[in-house]
Amino acid sequence: MSTINTPTMDRRSIPDRRVTARTHGRPAMSALDYIAMVLLIIGGLNWGMVGLFDVDMVGVLFAPGSTLTRVVYVLVGLAALYSVVTMAKMAGSKRS
């Protein structure tokens, strides 16, 4: 009599193919990554408007020199630093 061999890999240990297909092997972006991206887009658009039209939209929206305007500028700067660190990590992981 022949016996049926048990599978060598348990199905639960196989990574979900949908995640791999969606991210193409890259790690998925976290909420912090999306927040940083939105802040960088806001900062980039603001600098573009300053350069093209001499209009500071953050200053227009929250009053020039106000505390809220400075908070937005600091958050955009922190988002840029976070993105630099993230990019350096990604570049370092590709070398390995």
Short mmCIF file of C-alpha atoms in Angstrom, two decimals:
data_model
loop_
_atom_site.label_atom_id
_atom_site.label_comp_id
_atom_site.label_asym_id
_atom_site.label_seq_id
_atom_site.Cartn_x
_atom_site.Cartn_y
_atom_site.Cartn_z
CA MET A 1 0.00 0.00 0.00
CA SER A 2 1.21 3.45 -0.78
CA THR A 3 0.91 6.34 1.59
CA ILE A 4 0.26 9.94 0.78
CA ASN A 5 3.20 12.14 1.61
CA THR A 6 2.45 15.23 3.64
CA PRO A 7 3.28 18.52 1.96
CA THR A 8 6.72 19.84 2.83
CA MET A 9 5.52 23.42 3.26
CA ASP A 10 2.54 24.37 5.32
CA ARG A 11 0.24 26.65 3.35
CA ARG A 12 0.19 29.22 6.16
CA SER A 13 3.95 29.73 5.84
CA ILE A 14 3.77 30.79 2.20
CA PRO A 15 3.73 34.60 1.87
CA ASP A 16 0.51 36.08 0.59
CA ARG A 17 0.93 36.53 -3.16
CA ARG A 18 -1.40 39.53 -3.26
CA VAL A 19 0.97 41.58 -1.11
CA THR A 20 3.96 40.68 -3.27
CA ALA A 21 2.07 41.45 -6.46
CA ARG A 22 0.82 44.81 -5.19
CA THR A 23 4.20 46.05 -3.93
CA HIS A 24 6.38 44.22 -6.50
CA GLY A 25 8.68 42.92 -3.77
CA ARG A 26 9.09 46.31 -2.08
CA PRO A 27 7.94 46.85 1.48
CA ALA A 28 4.57 48.55 1.73
CA MET A 29 4.48 52.22 2.68
CA SER A 30 3.52 53.03 6.25
CA ALA A 31 1.17 55.80 7.36
CA LEU A 32 4.21 57.89 8.30
CA ASP A 33 5.55 57.52 4.74
CA TYR A 34 2.27 58.81 3.32
CA ILE A 35 2.18 61.74 5.77
CA ALA A 36 5.76 62.65 4.84
CA MET A 37 4.90 62.46 1.14
CA VAL A 38 1.86 64.74 1.56
CA LEU A 39 3.92 67.28 3.53
CA LEU A 40 6.66 67.23 0.90
CA ILE A 41 4.09 67.82 -1.84
CA ILE A 42 2.63 70.75 0.11
CA GLY A 43 6.11 72.18 0.64
CA GLY A 44 7.09 71.68 -2.99
CA LEU A 45 3.96 73.33 -4.30
CA ASN A 46 4.42 76.22 -1.87
CA TRP A 47 8.03 76.77 -2.99
CA GLY A 48 6.93 76.55 -6.62
CA MET A 49 4.38 79.28 -6.04
CA VAL A 50 6.95 81.41 -4.19
CA GLY A 51 9.37 81.04 -7.10
CA LEU A 52 6.85 81.62 -9.88
CA PHE A 53 4.40 84.11 -8.41
CA ASP A 54 6.08 85.42 -5.23
CA VAL A 55 3.09 84.09 -3.23
CA ASP A 56 3.63 82.14 -0.01
CA MET A 57 0.40 80.11 0.23
CA VAL A 58 1.17 78.80 3.73
CA GLY A 59 1.67 82.38 4.86
CA VAL A 60 -1.51 83.47 3.09
CA LEU A 61 -3.56 80.68 4.69
CA PHE A 62 -2.20 80.98 8.25
CA ALA A 63 -0.95 84.60 8.40
CA PRO A 64 2.70 85.38 7.65
CA GLY A 65 5.01 84.70 10.59
CA SER A 66 2.29 83.13 12.76
CA THR A 67 2.98 80.16 15.00
CA LEU A 68 0.88 77.87 12.81
CA THR A 69 2.83 78.90 9.71
CA ARG A 70 6.09 78.09 11.47
CA VAL A 71 4.70 74.71 12.61
CA VAL A 72 3.82 73.84 8.99
CA TYR A 73 7.33 74.81 7.85
CA VAL A 74 8.91 72.70 10.63
CA LEU A 75 6.72 69.70 9.73
CA VAL A 76 7.69 69.99 6.06
CA GLY A 77 11.36 70.13 7.08
CA LEU A 78 10.98 67.07 9.32
CA ALA A 79 9.25 65.25 6.48
CA ALA A 80 12.19 66.04 4.22
CA LEU A 81 14.67 64.71 6.80
CA TYR A 82 12.57 61.58 7.27
CA SER A 83 12.54 61.05 3.50
CA VAL A 84 16.32 61.46 3.28
CA VAL A 85 16.79 58.82 5.99
CA THR A 86 14.28 56.49 4.31
CA MET A 87 16.01 56.90 0.94
CA ALA A 88 19.39 56.16 2.51
CA LYS A 89 17.98 52.98 4.08
CA MET A 90 16.50 51.91 0.75
CA ALA A 91 19.77 52.55 -1.06
CA GLY A 92 21.69 50.61 1.60
CA SER A 93 19.36 47.62 1.40
CA LYS A 94 19.76 47.32 -2.38
CA ARG A 95 23.55 47.00 -2.10
CA SER A 96 23.30 43.91 0.08
#
